[in-house]
Short mmCIF file of C-alpha atoms in Angstrom, two decimals:
data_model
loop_
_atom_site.label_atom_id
_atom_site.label_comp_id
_atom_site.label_asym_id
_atom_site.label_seq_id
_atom_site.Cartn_x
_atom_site.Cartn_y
_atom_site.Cartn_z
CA UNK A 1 -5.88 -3.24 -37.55
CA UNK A 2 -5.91 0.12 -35.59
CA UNK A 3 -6.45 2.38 -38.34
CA UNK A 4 -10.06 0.45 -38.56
CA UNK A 5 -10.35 1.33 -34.94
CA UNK A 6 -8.42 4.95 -34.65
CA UNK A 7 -10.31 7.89 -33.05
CA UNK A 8 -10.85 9.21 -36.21
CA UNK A 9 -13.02 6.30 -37.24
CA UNK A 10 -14.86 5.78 -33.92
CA UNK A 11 -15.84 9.61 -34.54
CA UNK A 12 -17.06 9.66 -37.66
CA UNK A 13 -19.21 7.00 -36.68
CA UNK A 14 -20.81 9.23 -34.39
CA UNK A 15 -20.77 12.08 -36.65
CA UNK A 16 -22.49 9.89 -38.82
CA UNK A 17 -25.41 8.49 -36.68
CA UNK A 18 -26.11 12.58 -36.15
CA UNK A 19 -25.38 13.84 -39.23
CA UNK A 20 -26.64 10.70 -41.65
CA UNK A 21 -27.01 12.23 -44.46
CA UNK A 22 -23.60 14.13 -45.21
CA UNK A 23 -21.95 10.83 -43.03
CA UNK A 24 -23.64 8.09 -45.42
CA UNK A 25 -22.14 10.18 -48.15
CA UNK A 26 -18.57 10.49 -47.44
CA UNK A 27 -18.42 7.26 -46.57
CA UNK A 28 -19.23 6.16 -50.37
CA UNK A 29 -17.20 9.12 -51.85
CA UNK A 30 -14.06 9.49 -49.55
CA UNK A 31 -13.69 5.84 -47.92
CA UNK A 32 -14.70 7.74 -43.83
CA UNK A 33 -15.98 4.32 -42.85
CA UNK A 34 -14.72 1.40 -41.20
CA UNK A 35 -16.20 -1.88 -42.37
CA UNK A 36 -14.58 -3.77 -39.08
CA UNK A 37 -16.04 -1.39 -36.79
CA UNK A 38 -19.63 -1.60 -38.30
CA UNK A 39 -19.16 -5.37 -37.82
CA UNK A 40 -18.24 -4.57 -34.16
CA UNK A 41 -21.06 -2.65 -33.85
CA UNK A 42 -23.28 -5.78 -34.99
CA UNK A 43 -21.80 -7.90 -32.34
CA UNK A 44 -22.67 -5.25 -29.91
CA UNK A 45 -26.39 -5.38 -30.74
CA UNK A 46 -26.00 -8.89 -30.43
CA UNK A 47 -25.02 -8.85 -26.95
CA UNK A 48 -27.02 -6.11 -26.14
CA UNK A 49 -29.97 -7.90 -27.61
CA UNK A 50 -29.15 -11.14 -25.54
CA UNK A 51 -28.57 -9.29 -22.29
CA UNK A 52 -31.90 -7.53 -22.58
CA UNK A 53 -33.75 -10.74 -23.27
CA UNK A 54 -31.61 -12.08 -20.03
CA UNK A 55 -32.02 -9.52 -17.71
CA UNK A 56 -34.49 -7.33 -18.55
CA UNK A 57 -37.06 -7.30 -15.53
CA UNK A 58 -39.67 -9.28 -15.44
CA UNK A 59 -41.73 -5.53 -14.94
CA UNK A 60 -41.09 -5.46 -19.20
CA UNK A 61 -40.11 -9.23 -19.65
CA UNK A 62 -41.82 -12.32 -19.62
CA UNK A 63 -38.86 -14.23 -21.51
CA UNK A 64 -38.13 -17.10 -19.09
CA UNK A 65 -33.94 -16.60 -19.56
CA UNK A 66 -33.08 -20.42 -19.15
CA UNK A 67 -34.70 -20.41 -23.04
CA UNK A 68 -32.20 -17.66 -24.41
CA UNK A 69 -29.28 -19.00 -25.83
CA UNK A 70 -26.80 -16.61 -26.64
CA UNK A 71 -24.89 -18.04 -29.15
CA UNK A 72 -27.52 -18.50 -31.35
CA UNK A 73 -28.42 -15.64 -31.42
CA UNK A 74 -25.33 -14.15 -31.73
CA UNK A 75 -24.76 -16.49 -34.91
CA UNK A 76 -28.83 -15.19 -36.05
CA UNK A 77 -27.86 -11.92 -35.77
CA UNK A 78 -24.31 -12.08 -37.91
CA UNK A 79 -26.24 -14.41 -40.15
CA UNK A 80 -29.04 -11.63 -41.05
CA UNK A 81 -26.49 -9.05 -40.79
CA UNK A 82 -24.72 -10.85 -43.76
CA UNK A 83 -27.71 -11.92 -45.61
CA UNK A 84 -29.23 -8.01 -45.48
CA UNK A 85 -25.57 -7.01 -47.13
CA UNK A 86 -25.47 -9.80 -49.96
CA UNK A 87 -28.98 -9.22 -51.21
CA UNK A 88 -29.17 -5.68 -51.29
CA UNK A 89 -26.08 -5.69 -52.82
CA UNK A 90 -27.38 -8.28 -55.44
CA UNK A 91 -30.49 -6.61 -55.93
CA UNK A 92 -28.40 -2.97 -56.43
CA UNK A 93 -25.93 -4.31 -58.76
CA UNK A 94 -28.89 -4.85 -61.54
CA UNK A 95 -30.62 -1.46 -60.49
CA UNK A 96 -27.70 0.83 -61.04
CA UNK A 97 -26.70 1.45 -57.49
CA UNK A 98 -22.72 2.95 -57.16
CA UNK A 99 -22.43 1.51 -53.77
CA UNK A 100 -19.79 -1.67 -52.78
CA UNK A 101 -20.43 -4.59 -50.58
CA UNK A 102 -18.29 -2.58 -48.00
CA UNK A 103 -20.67 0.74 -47.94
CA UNK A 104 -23.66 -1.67 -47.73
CA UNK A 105 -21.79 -3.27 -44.11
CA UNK A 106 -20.97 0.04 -43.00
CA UNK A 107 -24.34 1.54 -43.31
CA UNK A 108 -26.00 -1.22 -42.19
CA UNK A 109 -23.78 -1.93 -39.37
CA UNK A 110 -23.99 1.99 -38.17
CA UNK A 111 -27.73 1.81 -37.88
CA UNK A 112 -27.58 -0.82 -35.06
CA UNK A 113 -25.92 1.69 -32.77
CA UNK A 114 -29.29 3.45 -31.79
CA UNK A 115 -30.92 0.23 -31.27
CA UNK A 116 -27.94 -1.33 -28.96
CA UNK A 117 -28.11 1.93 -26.97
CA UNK A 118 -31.53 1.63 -26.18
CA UNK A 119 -31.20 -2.16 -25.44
CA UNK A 120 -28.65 -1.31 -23.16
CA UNK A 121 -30.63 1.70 -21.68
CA UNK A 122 -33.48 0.10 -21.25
CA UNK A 123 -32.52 -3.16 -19.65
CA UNK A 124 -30.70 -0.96 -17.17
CA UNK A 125 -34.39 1.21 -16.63
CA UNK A 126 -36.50 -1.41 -16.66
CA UNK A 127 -34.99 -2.82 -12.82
CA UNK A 128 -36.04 0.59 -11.54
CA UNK A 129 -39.65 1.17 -13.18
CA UNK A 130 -43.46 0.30 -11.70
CA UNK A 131 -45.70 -1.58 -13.70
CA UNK A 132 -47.68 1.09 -15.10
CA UNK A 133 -44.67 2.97 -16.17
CA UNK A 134 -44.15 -0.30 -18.83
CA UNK A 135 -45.25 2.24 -21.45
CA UNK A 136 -42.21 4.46 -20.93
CA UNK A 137 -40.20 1.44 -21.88
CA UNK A 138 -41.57 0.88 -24.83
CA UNK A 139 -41.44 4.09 -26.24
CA UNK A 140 -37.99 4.18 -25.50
CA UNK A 141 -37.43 0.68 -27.28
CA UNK A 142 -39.61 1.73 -29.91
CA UNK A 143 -37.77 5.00 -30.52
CA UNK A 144 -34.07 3.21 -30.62
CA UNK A 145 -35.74 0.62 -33.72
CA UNK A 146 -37.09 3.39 -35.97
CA UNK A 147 -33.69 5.61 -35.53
CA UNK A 148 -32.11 2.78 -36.20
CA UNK A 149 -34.37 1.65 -39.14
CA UNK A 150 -34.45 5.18 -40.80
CA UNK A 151 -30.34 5.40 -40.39
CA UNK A 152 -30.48 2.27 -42.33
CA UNK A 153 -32.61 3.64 -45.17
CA UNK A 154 -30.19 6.62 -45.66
CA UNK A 155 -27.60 4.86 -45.60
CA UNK A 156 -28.51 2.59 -48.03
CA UNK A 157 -30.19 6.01 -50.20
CA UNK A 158 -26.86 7.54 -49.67
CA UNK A 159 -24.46 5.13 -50.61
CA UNK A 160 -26.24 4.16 -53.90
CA UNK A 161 -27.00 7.59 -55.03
CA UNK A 162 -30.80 6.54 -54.78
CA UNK A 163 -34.07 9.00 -54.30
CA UNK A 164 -36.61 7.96 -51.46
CA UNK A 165 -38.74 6.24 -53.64
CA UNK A 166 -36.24 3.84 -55.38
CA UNK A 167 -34.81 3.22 -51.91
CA UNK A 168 -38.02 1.75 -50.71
CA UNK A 169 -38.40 -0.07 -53.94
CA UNK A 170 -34.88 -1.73 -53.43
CA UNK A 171 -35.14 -2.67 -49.94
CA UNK A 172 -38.49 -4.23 -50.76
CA UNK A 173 -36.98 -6.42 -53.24
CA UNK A 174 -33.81 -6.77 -51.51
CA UNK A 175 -36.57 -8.25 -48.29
CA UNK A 176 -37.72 -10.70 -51.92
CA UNK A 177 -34.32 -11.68 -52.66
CA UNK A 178 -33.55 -12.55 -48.96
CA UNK A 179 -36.27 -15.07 -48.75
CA UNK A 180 -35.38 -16.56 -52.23
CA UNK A 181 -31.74 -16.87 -50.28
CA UNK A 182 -32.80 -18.64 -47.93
CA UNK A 183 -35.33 -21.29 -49.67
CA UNK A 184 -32.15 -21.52 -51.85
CA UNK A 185 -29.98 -22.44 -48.51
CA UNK A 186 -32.19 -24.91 -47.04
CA UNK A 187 -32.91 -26.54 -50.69
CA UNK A 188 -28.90 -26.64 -50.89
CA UNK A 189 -28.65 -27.93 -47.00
CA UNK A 190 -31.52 -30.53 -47.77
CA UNK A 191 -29.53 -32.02 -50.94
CA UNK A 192 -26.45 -31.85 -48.65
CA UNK A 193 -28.41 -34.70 -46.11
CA UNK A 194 -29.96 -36.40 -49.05
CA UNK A 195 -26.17 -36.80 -50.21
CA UNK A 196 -24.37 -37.76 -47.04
CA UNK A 197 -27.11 -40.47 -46.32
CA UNK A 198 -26.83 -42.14 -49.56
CA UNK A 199 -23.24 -42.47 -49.19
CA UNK A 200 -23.50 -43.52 -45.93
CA UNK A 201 -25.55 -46.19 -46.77
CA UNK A 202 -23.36 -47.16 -49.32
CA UNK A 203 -20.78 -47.38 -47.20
CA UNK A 204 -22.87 -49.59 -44.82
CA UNK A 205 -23.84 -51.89 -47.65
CA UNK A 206 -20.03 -52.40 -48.34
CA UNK A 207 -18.97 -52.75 -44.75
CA UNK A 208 -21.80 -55.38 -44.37
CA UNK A 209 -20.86 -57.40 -47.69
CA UNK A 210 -17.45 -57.55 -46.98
#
């Protein structure tokens, strides 16, 4: 488990979040990444999500914290993290894309480091800012989401050997194929009820009878 952890790894992380373009692409071509550490770094945005929504001063927040539950959202997060990886890597597989499941987590899982810095940052800030200074805070927040977004989209460019263009097409589809996921999911979960009450009933029709 510590070579997914070793120095080396933690550092070409950050080589990568500077560097995104030659990072992205060693990480396809010489295996650089660490698929438990971008997983890491997912449950880090999840707590740094929840602790902004939590803490965050009421200067910037208006979230009334006894409505934030943090394990949900730490299972929400994991949950899109996973369904982001699956259906861009089902939606690459029939559009000639050379990256695995594993460079799809790692790129993805990179990007949220800009976006759990600023989460962090700014939850810190936001206890020491007036109320007109709100716009400060989110510019900051708004600067973390698009580093984070575009780290994403060259990671997935990278890894796939894609141009600009077909990147945006993919993700656009892969966004198509994520919704067709999910009405899949809750179609499946829905039969799942429809099941367990019919034998349940059965059941209570026997227990009743005999």
């Amino acid at each position: 488990m510590g070579k997914y952890f070793s120095k080396d790894k933690w550092n070409y992380m950050f080589y990568t979040i500077s560097h995104p373009m030659d990072g992205y692409y060693w990480i396809r071509h010489e295996n650089r990444g660490s698929v438990p550490l971008a997983i890491l770094m997912v449950i880090l945005f999840s707590a740094c999500f929840s602790a902004n929504r939590l803490l965050a001063s009421f200067v910037v927040s208006d979230v009334d914290p006894r409505s934030v539950d943090s394990y949900f959202e730490f299972l929400g997060v994991l949950a899109f993290y996973a369904l982001i990886c699956v259906s861009n890597w089902s939606v690459t597989c029939l559009m000639n894309g050379e990256g695995r499941m594993k460079d799809i987590a790692i790129a993805v899982g990179y990007s949220t480091v800009p976006m759990s810095t600023v989460l962090a940052a700014g939850t810190l800030i936001s206890w020491f800012i007036a109320d007109d200074e709100q716009p400060f805070y989110v510019l900051l927040l708004g600067a973390g989401i698009v580093f984070g977004i575009l780290l994403m989209l060259i990671g997935i460019m990278q890894v796939h050997n894609y141009t600009l263009g077909k990147t945006l097409g993919t993700l656009f589809i892969t966004f198509l194929a994520m919704l067709v996921i999910i009405f899949l999911l809750l179609l499946l979960s829905n039969l799942l009820g429809m099941v367990v009450t019919f034998i349940r009933s059965i059941y209570t029709e026997i227990i009743f009878r005999t």
